[in-house]
Amino acid sequence: MRFQPSEAMNRLPVQFFSGLTGKVQKQVEAGYDVINLGQGNPDKPTPSHIVAALQREAENPLNHKYSPFQGRKELKEAIAYWYKQERGVQLNPETEVAILFGGKAGLVELSNIFLNPGDVCLVPDPGYPDYWSGVAMAGGVMEMMPLREENGFLPDFTQIAPDVAQRAKMMFLNYPNNPTGAVAPRAFIEEAVKFCRDNEILLIHDYAYGAIGFDGVTPPSFLSYPDAKDVGIEVYTLSKSYNMAGWRVGFALGNPEVVRLINLYQDHYFVSLFGAVQMASVEALTASQQCVYDLCAMYESRRNTLYNALHRIGWKAQPTPGSFFAWLPVPAGYTSSSFADVLLNEAQVAVAPGIGFGEQGEGYVRVGLLVEEPRLEEAAERIRRLHLFE
């Protein structure tokens, strides 16, 4: 028998990075020592006090039962506590916090919750490819917002045609940005809130890298701006801040009606996260945040090491102000994909081609700060031997 997938499945974009993973794996299987800078997977373990909390809570028989459908009260209160302590944002844990099965799942869900076939969604280009996945599954239409270096990798709302703005139902923003590492200034966020309010657009701010800012700057929460809750929500995750990528814990925060609809949608899919994971997440959010500050300092040190090494070999770029990525221009004569192939095949250094993040990503590669500093320096030395920047 042959089974036909739904139209929604056929609309899904090609998973660009599965191909990159396959190329890296072939090099590894061939016996090469690959320095993999193309990934977005934290390389450090979850802090021990969070792991200990999971171990303790896993023994509690209460956590062997179904958790409340919309999550444990303790976890919602913990995220509200964190936002108040760390970002000065007041949240009602009952009405303004939804627990997600990781930020990725939440970002995809939102398109299914709010978009009908043909509805317009404004999407950053370059941007996180799973925005595309959710819009495609919902049958929505993407209107791309170019992020260009000369504009600080911020979209220019004046370049969005008035008829597109009127038809748009949703917008994704993401600062600190993946893949560019840009951090949005206050004036831009205020402009985004006003633009979305004036055009009745639901603004979704992906704050996955919100804990990772450099040079003394803490990237602000979208929710810290006036009227932010009126126009949208922020999606936060424990994956990056606490090295908990495999734990799949995220939150949607802000507008109560959006939170209500997320909870309603998830009621039909899930019975909440494993209770022990939720309670360990409470520990992460309410215990000392020194582990987060130390992690951010580590990434800043790695960033400095990488850019210093690259500048020595002639690869010039402005250091990124946030996230754990570097966004680097490719040399003349190469596309982002052909350059990434040269680095992998000739230097055994894996990077992510910018085209995988959208058309505006062409001409760049994304490099993850997710190996130790000596490996970053070694990667630069391997690249130097190719004489690409002389």
mmCIF file of C-alpha atoms in Angstrom:
data_model
loop_
_atom_site.group_PDB
_atom_site.id
_atom_site.type_symbol
_atom_site.label_atom_id
_atom_site.label_comp_id
_atom_site.label_asym_id
_atom_site.label_seq_id
_atom_site.Cartn_x
_atom_site.Cartn_y
_atom_site.Cartn_z
ATOM 1 C CA MET A 1 0.000 0.000 0.000
ATOM 2 C CA ARG A 2 1.044 3.585 -0.608
ATOM 3 C CA PHE A 3 0.020 6.254 1.861
ATOM 4 C CA GLN A 4 -0.286 9.873 0.808
ATOM 5 C CA PRO A 5 0.810 12.549 3.269
ATOM 6 C CA SER A 6 -1.364 15.560 3.898
ATOM 7 C CA GLU A 7 -0.902 18.775 1.975
ATOM 8 C CA ALA A 8 0.547 20.297 5.141
ATOM 9 C CA MET A 9 3.360 17.722 5.130
ATOM 10 C CA ASN A 10 4.081 18.388 1.484
ATOM 11 C CA ARG A 11 4.387 22.112 2.209
ATOM 12 C CA LEU A 12 7.208 21.626 4.712
ATOM 13 C CA PRO A 13 10.507 23.220 3.642
ATOM 14 C CA VAL A 14 13.564 21.082 3.025
ATOM 15 C CA GLN A 15 15.508 20.605 6.252
ATOM 16 C CA PHE A 16 18.720 22.292 5.132
ATOM 17 C CA PHE A 17 20.783 21.404 8.161
ATOM 18 C CA SER A 18 20.149 17.684 8.020
ATOM 19 C CA GLY A 19 22.278 17.745 4.866
ATOM 20 C CA LEU A 20 25.064 19.574 6.698
ATOM 21 C CA THR A 21 24.944 16.998 9.494
ATOM 22 C CA GLY A 22 25.279 14.228 6.937
ATOM 23 C CA LYS A 23 28.347 15.846 5.354
ATOM 24 C CA VAL A 24 30.027 16.202 8.747
ATOM 25 C CA GLN A 25 29.236 12.601 9.654
ATOM 26 C CA LYS A 26 30.850 11.334 6.427
ATOM 27 C CA GLN A 27 34.056 13.167 7.288
ATOM 28 C CA VAL A 28 34.029 11.730 10.807
ATOM 29 C CA GLU A 29 33.386 8.198 9.507
ATOM 30 C CA ALA A 30 36.304 8.651 7.118
ATOM 31 C CA GLY A 31 38.544 9.164 10.144
ATOM 32 C CA TYR A 32 38.947 12.945 10.059
ATOM 33 C CA ASP A 33 39.058 15.109 13.178
ATOM 34 C CA VAL A 34 36.282 17.553 12.393
ATOM 35 C CA ILE A 35 35.956 20.775 14.390
ATOM 36 C CA ASN A 36 32.194 21.199 14.215
ATOM 37 C CA LEU A 37 31.301 24.884 14.432
ATOM 38 C CA GLY A 38 28.111 24.477 12.432
ATOM 39 C CA GLN A 39 25.918 23.304 15.262
ATOM 40 C CA GLY A 40 23.713 25.208 17.702
ATOM 41 C CA ASN A 41 23.907 22.628 20.481
ATOM 42 C CA PRO A 42 25.450 23.744 23.809
ATOM 43 C CA ASP A 43 28.606 21.765 24.583
ATOM 44 C CA LYS A 44 28.614 22.050 28.374
ATOM 45 C CA PRO A 45 26.586 19.851 30.770
ATOM 46 C CA THR A 46 23.562 21.052 32.706
ATOM 47 C CA PRO A 47 24.697 22.540 36.061
ATOM 48 C CA SER A 48 24.953 19.890 38.746
ATOM 49 C CA HIS A 49 22.402 21.438 41.136
ATOM 50 C CA ILE A 50 19.727 21.206 38.407
ATOM 51 C CA VAL A 51 20.626 17.582 37.649
ATOM 52 C CA ALA A 52 20.494 16.797 41.377
ATOM 53 C CA ALA A 53 17.011 18.319 41.567
ATOM 54 C CA LEU A 54 15.879 16.099 38.681
ATOM 55 C CA GLN A 55 17.274 13.007 40.393
ATOM 56 C CA ARG A 56 15.532 13.909 43.620
ATOM 57 C CA GLU A 57 12.211 14.693 41.955
ATOM 58 C CA ALA A 58 12.299 11.553 39.813
ATOM 59 C CA GLU A 59 11.965 9.528 43.011
ATOM 60 C CA ASN A 60 8.798 11.378 44.049
ATOM 61 C CA PRO A 61 5.765 9.187 43.186
ATOM 62 C CA LEU A 62 3.722 12.343 42.554
ATOM 63 C CA ASN A 63 5.818 12.884 39.436
ATOM 64 C CA HIS A 64 5.047 9.395 38.146
ATOM 65 C CA LYS A 65 1.461 10.442 37.504
ATOM 66 C CA TYR A 66 0.119 12.712 34.790
ATOM 67 C CA SER A 67 1.094 16.299 35.454
ATOM 68 C CA PRO A 68 -1.599 18.985 35.285
ATOM 69 C CA PHE A 69 -2.402 19.573 31.618
ATOM 70 C CA GLN A 70 -1.191 23.173 31.652
ATOM 71 C CA GLY A 71 1.844 22.593 33.834
ATOM 72 C CA ARG A 72 2.821 22.788 37.461
ATOM 73 C CA LYS A 73 1.903 25.926 39.357
ATOM 74 C CA GLU A 74 5.389 25.935 40.891
ATOM 75 C CA LEU A 75 7.033 26.231 37.475
ATOM 76 C CA LYS A 76 4.790 29.056 36.320
ATOM 77 C CA GLU A 77 5.532 30.930 39.533
ATOM 78 C CA ALA A 78 9.259 30.285 39.067
ATOM 79 C CA ILE A 79 9.348 31.768 35.570
ATOM 80 C CA ALA A 80 7.397 34.798 36.812
ATOM 81 C CA TYR A 81 9.920 35.111 39.662
ATOM 82 C CA TRP A 82 12.858 34.915 37.216
ATOM 83 C CA TYR A 83 11.417 37.585 34.928
ATOM 84 C CA LYS A 84 10.816 39.906 37.862
ATOM 85 C CA GLN A 85 14.275 39.380 39.379
ATOM 86 C CA GLU A 86 16.323 39.282 36.181
ATOM 87 C CA ARG A 87 14.425 41.538 33.771
ATOM 88 C CA GLY A 88 12.126 43.656 35.948
ATOM 89 C CA VAL A 89 9.020 42.291 34.208
ATOM 90 C CA GLN A 90 5.827 41.570 36.150
ATOM 91 C CA LEU A 91 3.932 38.461 34.980
ATOM 92 C CA ASN A 92 0.765 36.830 36.270
ATOM 93 C CA PRO A 93 1.787 33.152 36.464
ATOM 94 C CA GLU A 94 -1.787 31.956 36.007
ATOM 95 C CA THR A 95 -2.745 33.979 32.949
ATOM 96 C CA GLU A 96 0.483 35.187 31.332
ATOM 97 C CA VAL A 97 2.674 32.062 31.353
ATOM 98 C CA ALA A 98 2.285 28.970 29.151
ATOM 99 C CA ILE A 99 4.687 26.046 29.465
ATOM 100 C CA LEU A 100 6.026 24.722 26.155
ATOM 101 C CA PHE A 101 7.710 21.493 25.096
ATOM 102 C CA GLY A 102 10.790 23.505 24.176
ATOM 103 C CA GLY A 103 10.889 26.854 22.419
ATOM 104 C CA LYS A 104 11.059 25.235 18.970
ATOM 105 C CA ALA A 105 7.745 23.421 19.404
ATOM 106 C CA GLY A 106 6.099 26.569 20.681
ATOM 107 C CA LEU A 107 7.282 28.651 17.743
ATOM 108 C CA VAL A 108 5.865 26.103 15.297
ATOM 109 C CA GLU A 109 2.603 25.775 17.243
ATOM 110 C CA LEU A 110 1.921 29.490 17.129
ATOM 111 C CA SER A 111 1.488 29.506 13.364
ATOM 112 C CA ASN A 112 -1.000 26.662 13.615
ATOM 113 C CA ILE A 113 -2.908 28.479 16.338
ATOM 114 C CA PHE A 114 -3.180 31.859 14.609
ATOM 115 C CA LEU A 115 -2.762 31.469 10.849
ATOM 116 C CA ASN A 116 -5.385 30.345 8.358
ATOM 117 C CA PRO A 117 -4.424 29.328 4.812
ATOM 118 C CA GLY A 118 -3.345 32.461 2.954
ATOM 119 C CA ASP A 119 -2.716 34.565 6.063
ATOM 120 C CA VAL A 120 0.477 36.654 5.954
ATOM 121 C CA CYS A 121 3.295 36.249 8.457
ATOM 122 C CA LEU A 122 6.264 38.633 8.546
ATOM 123 C CA VAL A 123 9.479 36.630 8.925
ATOM 124 C CA PRO A 124 13.098 37.812 9.368
ATOM 125 C CA ASP A 125 15.560 36.903 6.609
ATOM 126 C CA PRO A 126 17.976 35.488 7.613
ATOM 127 C CA GLY A 127 16.190 33.799 10.476
ATOM 128 C CA TYR A 128 15.524 30.583 12.362
ATOM 129 C CA PRO A 129 14.218 28.082 9.780
ATOM 130 C CA ASP A 130 11.534 26.618 12.030
ATOM 131 C CA TYR A 131 9.541 29.838 11.641
ATOM 132 C CA TRP A 132 9.112 28.697 8.033
ATOM 133 C CA SER A 133 8.017 25.229 9.110
ATOM 134 C CA GLY A 134 5.127 26.447 11.230
ATOM 135 C CA VAL A 135 3.915 28.911 8.608
ATOM 136 C CA ALA A 136 4.096 26.203 5.928
ATOM 137 C CA MET A 137 2.109 23.705 7.990
ATOM 138 C CA ALA A 138 -0.588 26.311 8.639
ATOM 139 C CA GLY A 139 -0.776 27.194 4.941
ATOM 140 C CA GLY A 140 0.274 30.762 5.636
ATOM 141 C CA VAL A 141 2.210 33.091 3.362
ATOM 142 C CA MET A 142 5.624 34.403 4.390
ATOM 143 C CA GLU A 143 6.625 37.968 3.652
ATOM 144 C CA MET A 144 10.330 38.267 4.333
ATOM 145 C CA MET A 145 11.867 41.158 6.273
ATOM 146 C CA PRO A 146 15.497 41.553 5.137
ATOM 147 C CA LEU A 147 18.103 41.855 7.893
ATOM 148 C CA ARG A 148 21.046 43.718 6.396
ATOM 149 C CA GLU A 149 24.395 44.515 7.945
ATOM 150 C CA GLU A 150 24.145 48.220 7.107
ATOM 151 C CA ASN A 151 20.973 48.376 9.224
ATOM 152 C CA GLY A 152 22.428 46.475 12.174
ATOM 153 C CA PHE A 153 20.602 43.307 11.081
ATOM 154 C CA LEU A 154 17.275 44.885 12.032
ATOM 155 C CA PRO A 155 14.226 44.895 9.732
ATOM 156 C CA ASP A 156 13.241 48.262 8.275
ATOM 157 C CA PHE A 157 9.504 48.573 8.855
ATOM 158 C CA THR A 158 9.285 51.512 6.440
ATOM 159 C CA GLN A 159 10.131 49.073 3.632
ATOM 160 C CA ILE A 160 7.091 46.883 4.326
ATOM 161 C CA ALA A 161 4.414 47.762 1.782
ATOM 162 C CA PRO A 162 1.255 49.200 3.409
ATOM 163 C CA ASP A 163 -0.970 46.514 1.872
ATOM 164 C CA VAL A 164 1.344 43.782 3.226
ATOM 165 C CA ALA A 165 1.295 45.370 6.674
ATOM 166 C CA GLN A 166 -2.506 45.493 6.612
ATOM 167 C CA ARG A 167 -2.775 41.835 5.609
ATOM 168 C CA ALA A 168 -0.137 40.586 8.032
ATOM 169 C CA LYS A 169 -1.439 38.657 11.009
ATOM 170 C CA MET A 170 1.808 37.656 12.728
ATOM 171 C CA MET A 171 5.445 38.740 12.947
ATOM 172 C CA PHE A 172 8.490 36.864 14.245
ATOM 173 C CA LEU A 173 11.398 38.776 15.766
ATOM 174 C CA ASN A 174 14.444 37.262 17.468
ATOM 175 C CA TYR A 175 16.999 39.238 19.513
ATOM 176 C CA PRO A 176 19.724 38.352 20.331
ATOM 177 C CA ASN A 177 19.488 37.087 16.795
ATOM 178 C CA ASN A 178 20.138 33.680 15.313
ATOM 179 C CA PRO A 179 22.120 33.622 13.041
ATOM 180 C CA THR A 180 23.559 37.173 13.022
ATOM 181 C CA GLY A 181 24.199 37.632 16.758
ATOM 182 C CA ALA A 182 22.676 41.133 16.592
ATOM 183 C CA VAL A 183 21.109 42.714 19.689
ATOM 184 C CA ALA A 184 18.182 45.110 19.184
ATOM 185 C CA PRO A 185 18.368 48.594 20.719
ATOM 186 C CA ARG A 186 15.474 49.930 22.768
ATOM 187 C CA ALA A 187 14.296 52.328 20.063
ATOM 188 C CA PHE A 188 13.866 49.470 17.603
ATOM 189 C CA ILE A 189 11.717 47.390 19.959
ATOM 190 C CA GLU A 190 9.537 50.401 20.690
ATOM 191 C CA GLU A 191 9.155 50.917 16.945
ATOM 192 C CA ALA A 192 8.231 47.243 16.473
ATOM 193 C CA VAL A 193 5.572 47.424 19.188
ATOM 194 C CA LYS A 194 4.060 50.531 17.616
ATOM 195 C CA PHE A 195 4.133 49.031 14.112
ATOM 196 C CA CYS A 196 2.370 45.875 15.278
ATOM 197 C CA ARG A 197 -0.186 47.778 17.332
ATOM 198 C CA ASP A 198 -0.980 50.141 14.439
ATOM 199 C CA ASN A 199 -1.424 47.214 12.033
ATOM 200 C CA GLU A 200 -3.031 44.734 14.481
ATOM 201 C CA ILE A 201 -0.218 42.206 14.092
ATOM 202 C CA LEU A 202 0.612 39.562 16.703
ATOM 203 C CA LEU A 203 4.301 40.014 17.547
ATOM 204 C CA ILE A 204 6.189 36.911 18.657
ATOM 205 C CA HIS A 205 9.607 37.637 20.129
ATOM 206 C CA ASP A 206 11.943 34.641 20.192
ATOM 207 C CA TYR A 207 14.184 35.312 23.211
ATOM 208 C CA ALA A 208 16.072 32.016 23.149
ATOM 209 C CA TYR A 209 19.451 33.741 23.565
ATOM 210 C CA GLY A 210 18.213 36.351 26.020
ATOM 211 C CA ALA A 211 20.805 35.493 28.662
ATOM 212 C CA ILE A 212 23.771 35.828 26.295
ATOM 213 C CA GLY A 213 24.895 39.412 25.803
ATOM 214 C CA PHE A 214 28.448 40.734 25.692
ATOM 215 C CA ASP A 215 30.450 43.841 26.514
ATOM 216 C CA GLY A 216 28.427 44.563 29.639
ATOM 217 C CA VAL A 217 25.069 44.563 27.847
ATOM 218 C CA THR A 218 22.162 42.421 29.054
ATOM 219 C CA PRO A 219 19.795 41.882 26.114
ATOM 220 C CA PRO A 220 16.429 43.316 27.224
ATOM 221 C CA SER A 221 13.218 41.347 27.270
ATOM 222 C CA PHE A 222 10.582 42.447 24.770
ATOM 223 C CA LEU A 223 8.133 42.382 27.688
ATOM 224 C CA SER A 224 10.014 45.174 29.449
ATOM 225 C CA TYR A 225 8.684 47.702 26.912
ATOM 226 C CA PRO A 226 5.398 49.611 27.321
ATOM 227 C CA ASP A 227 2.404 48.002 25.605
ATOM 228 C CA ALA A 228 4.385 44.845 24.730
ATOM 229 C CA LYS A 229 1.790 42.550 26.298
ATOM 230 C CA ASP A 230 -0.915 44.245 24.258
ATOM 231 C CA VAL A 231 0.662 43.192 20.963
ATOM 232 C CA GLY A 232 2.300 39.872 21.660
ATOM 233 C CA ILE A 233 4.328 37.361 23.571
ATOM 234 C CA GLU A 234 7.903 36.359 24.217
ATOM 235 C CA VAL A 235 9.132 32.781 23.848
ATOM 236 C CA TYR A 236 11.902 31.840 26.274
ATOM 237 C CA THR A 237 13.719 28.558 26.769
ATOM 238 C CA LEU A 238 16.028 26.958 29.316
ATOM 239 C CA SER A 239 18.052 25.305 26.536
ATOM 240 C CA LYS A 240 20.683 28.003 26.090
ATOM 241 C CA SER A 241 20.793 29.689 29.504
ATOM 242 C CA TYR A 242 21.268 26.495 31.519
ATOM 243 C CA ASN A 243 22.625 24.005 28.935
ATOM 244 C CA MET A 244 19.276 22.193 29.070
ATOM 245 C CA ALA A 245 18.709 21.712 25.329
ATOM 246 C CA GLY A 246 17.780 18.053 25.733
ATOM 247 C CA TRP A 247 15.310 18.728 28.525
ATOM 248 C CA ARG A 248 12.829 20.509 26.207
ATOM 249 C CA VAL A 249 11.549 23.225 28.525
ATOM 250 C CA GLY A 250 10.237 26.514 27.163
ATOM 251 C CA PHE A 251 7.678 29.203 27.950
ATOM 252 C CA ALA A 252 5.381 31.589 26.125
ATOM 253 C CA LEU A 253 4.884 34.780 28.109
ATOM 254 C CA GLY A 254 2.790 37.891 27.843
ATOM 255 C CA ASN A 255 -0.599 38.490 26.252
ATOM 256 C CA PRO A 256 -3.217 36.559 28.272
ATOM 257 C CA GLU A 257 -5.419 35.694 25.279
ATOM 258 C CA VAL A 258 -2.473 34.290 23.354
ATOM 259 C CA VAL A 259 -1.418 32.298 26.420
ATOM 260 C CA ARG A 260 -4.979 30.964 26.795
ATOM 261 C CA LEU A 261 -5.064 29.778 23.186
ATOM 262 C CA ILE A 262 -1.642 28.122 23.477
ATOM 263 C CA ASN A 263 -2.864 26.233 26.529
ATOM 264 C CA LEU A 264 -6.052 25.220 24.716
ATOM 265 C CA TYR A 265 -4.083 23.973 21.708
ATOM 266 C CA GLN A 266 -1.653 22.015 23.868
ATOM 267 C CA ASP A 267 -4.488 20.475 25.881
ATOM 268 C CA HIS A 268 -5.298 18.486 22.730
ATOM 269 C CA TYR A 269 -1.713 17.319 22.186
ATOM 270 C CA PHE A 270 0.036 16.861 25.515
ATOM 271 C CA VAL A 271 -0.368 16.136 29.200
ATOM 272 C CA SER A 272 2.368 18.580 30.216
ATOM 273 C CA LEU A 273 6.042 17.893 30.827
ATOM 274 C CA PHE A 274 7.342 15.156 33.126
ATOM 275 C CA GLY A 275 6.815 16.574 36.623
ATOM 276 C CA ALA A 276 10.412 15.938 37.696
ATOM 277 C CA VAL A 277 11.683 17.987 34.756
ATOM 278 C CA GLN A 278 9.332 20.796 35.719
ATOM 279 C CA MET A 279 10.511 20.815 39.323
ATOM 280 C CA ALA A 280 14.165 20.700 38.271
ATOM 281 C CA SER A 281 13.383 23.711 36.089
ATOM 282 C CA VAL A 282 12.074 25.477 39.186
ATOM 283 C CA GLU A 283 15.490 24.896 40.731
ATOM 284 C CA ALA A 284 17.186 26.361 37.651
ATOM 285 C CA LEU A 285 15.080 29.521 37.734
ATOM 286 C CA THR A 286 15.018 30.217 41.474
ATOM 287 C CA ALA A 287 18.489 29.159 42.655
ATOM 288 C CA SER A 288 21.585 31.332 42.239
ATOM 289 C CA GLN A 289 22.009 32.517 38.655
ATOM 290 C CA GLN A 290 25.800 32.538 38.900
ATOM 291 C CA CYS A 291 25.959 29.552 36.539
ATOM 292 C CA VAL A 292 24.199 31.639 33.874
ATOM 293 C CA TYR A 293 26.509 34.610 34.372
ATOM 294 C CA ASP A 294 29.532 32.301 34.196
ATOM 295 C CA LEU A 295 28.205 30.720 31.002
ATOM 296 C CA CYS A 296 27.758 34.110 29.373
ATOM 297 C CA ALA A 297 31.301 35.099 30.383
ATOM 298 C CA MET A 298 32.612 31.868 28.868
ATOM 299 C CA TYR A 299 30.900 32.573 25.548
ATOM 300 C CA GLU A 300 32.248 36.119 25.540
ATOM 301 C CA SER A 301 35.761 34.810 26.106
ATOM 302 C CA ARG A 302 35.305 32.301 23.289
ATOM 303 C CA ARG A 303 33.973 35.046 21.019
ATOM 304 C CA ASN A 304 37.013 37.189 21.701
ATOM 305 C CA THR A 305 39.370 34.279 21.122
ATOM 306 C CA LEU A 306 37.712 33.387 17.821
ATOM 307 C CA TYR A 307 37.617 36.899 16.381
ATOM 308 C CA ASN A 308 41.190 37.636 17.458
ATOM 309 C CA ALA A 309 42.352 34.447 15.753
ATOM 310 C CA LEU A 310 40.351 35.172 12.603
ATOM 311 C CA HIS A 311 41.594 38.740 12.392
ATOM 312 C CA ARG A 312 45.187 37.468 12.594
ATOM 313 C CA ILE A 313 44.627 35.357 9.470
ATOM 314 C CA GLY A 314 42.942 38.207 7.619
ATOM 315 C CA TRP A 315 39.280 37.200 8.068
ATOM 316 C CA LYS A 316 37.794 40.505 9.177
ATOM 317 C CA ALA A 317 34.345 40.860 10.764
ATOM 318 C CA GLN A 318 32.679 42.845 13.516
ATOM 319 C CA PRO A 319 32.347 40.755 16.715
ATOM 320 C CA THR A 320 28.764 39.767 17.461
ATOM 321 C CA PRO A 321 27.198 41.458 20.531
ATOM 322 C CA GLY A 322 25.029 38.499 21.605
ATOM 323 C CA SER A 323 24.042 34.819 21.223
ATOM 324 C CA PHE A 324 26.662 32.074 20.952
ATOM 325 C CA PHE A 325 27.223 32.553 17.224
ATOM 326 C CA ALA A 326 29.608 34.458 14.993
ATOM 327 C CA TRP A 327 28.295 35.724 11.624
ATOM 328 C CA LEU A 328 31.119 35.970 9.131
ATOM 329 C CA PRO A 329 31.346 37.160 5.508
ATOM 330 C CA VAL A 330 32.669 34.651 2.981
ATOM 331 C CA PRO A 331 35.620 35.617 0.752
ATOM 332 C CA ALA A 332 35.092 36.817 -2.803
ATOM 333 C CA GLY A 333 34.422 34.129 -5.360
ATOM 334 C CA TYR A 334 32.490 31.823 -3.052
ATOM 335 C CA THR A 335 28.879 31.256 -2.127
ATOM 336 C CA SER A 336 28.098 30.451 1.472
ATOM 337 C CA SER A 337 27.604 26.773 0.560
ATOM 338 C CA SER A 338 30.715 26.420 -1.606
ATOM 339 C CA PHE A 339 32.840 28.127 1.045
ATOM 340 C CA ALA A 340 31.419 25.866 3.786
ATOM 341 C CA ASP A 341 32.237 22.835 1.613
ATOM 342 C CA VAL A 342 35.837 23.997 1.155
ATOM 343 C CA LEU A 343 36.286 24.458 4.903
ATOM 344 C CA LEU A 344 34.828 21.042 5.649
ATOM 345 C CA ASN A 345 36.554 19.074 2.894
ATOM 346 C CA GLU A 346 39.966 20.762 3.026
ATOM 347 C CA ALA A 347 40.295 21.948 6.630
ATOM 348 C CA GLN A 348 37.808 19.660 8.411
ATOM 349 C CA VAL A 349 36.112 22.704 9.929
ATOM 350 C CA ALA A 350 32.302 22.647 9.758
ATOM 351 C CA VAL A 351 30.355 25.911 9.547
ATOM 352 C CA ALA A 352 26.712 26.601 8.663
ATOM 353 C CA PRO A 353 26.127 28.254 5.247
ATOM 354 C CA GLY A 354 24.143 31.454 5.570
ATOM 355 C CA ILE A 355 21.798 30.507 2.733
ATOM 356 C CA GLY A 356 20.268 27.944 5.073
ATOM 357 C CA PHE A 357 18.745 30.834 7.036
ATOM 358 C CA GLY A 358 17.232 32.617 4.033
ATOM 359 C CA GLU A 359 18.209 34.459 0.878
ATOM 360 C CA GLN A 360 19.702 37.367 2.812
ATOM 361 C CA GLY A 361 22.041 34.922 4.529
ATOM 362 C CA GLU A 362 23.913 34.376 1.285
ATOM 363 C CA GLY A 363 27.449 35.689 1.561
ATOM 364 C CA TYR A 364 27.858 34.674 5.216
ATOM 365 C CA VAL A 365 28.511 31.615 7.337
ATOM 366 C CA ARG A 366 27.423 31.022 10.915
ATOM 367 C CA VAL A 367 30.039 29.776 13.375
ATOM 368 C CA GLY A 368 29.058 28.366 16.767
ATOM 369 C CA LEU A 369 31.069 29.269 19.876
ATOM 370 C CA LEU A 370 30.459 25.754 21.104
ATOM 371 C CA VAL A 371 33.913 24.237 21.448
ATOM 372 C CA GLU A 372 36.781 25.083 23.791
ATOM 373 C CA GLU A 373 39.048 28.020 22.976
ATOM 374 C CA PRO A 374 42.042 25.912 21.868
ATOM 375 C CA ARG A 375 39.785 24.247 19.283
ATOM 376 C CA LEU A 376 38.606 27.649 18.032
ATOM 377 C CA GLU A 377 42.234 28.702 17.619
ATOM 378 C CA GLU A 378 43.029 25.430 15.876
ATOM 379 C CA ALA A 379 40.097 25.973 13.497
ATOM 380 C CA ALA A 380 41.507 29.401 12.582
ATOM 381 C CA GLU A 381 44.933 27.888 12.006
ATOM 382 C CA ARG A 382 43.517 25.197 9.720
ATOM 383 C CA ILE A 383 41.695 27.870 7.736
ATOM 384 C CA ARG A 384 44.891 29.969 7.508
ATOM 385 C CA ARG A 385 46.623 27.100 5.717
ATOM 386 C CA LEU A 386 44.083 27.335 2.890
ATOM 387 C CA HIS A 387 45.356 30.849 2.029
ATOM 388 C CA LEU A 388 41.821 32.124 1.391
ATOM 389 C CA PHE A 389 42.341 35.553 2.970
ATOM 390 C CA GLU A 390 45.669 36.637 1.515
#
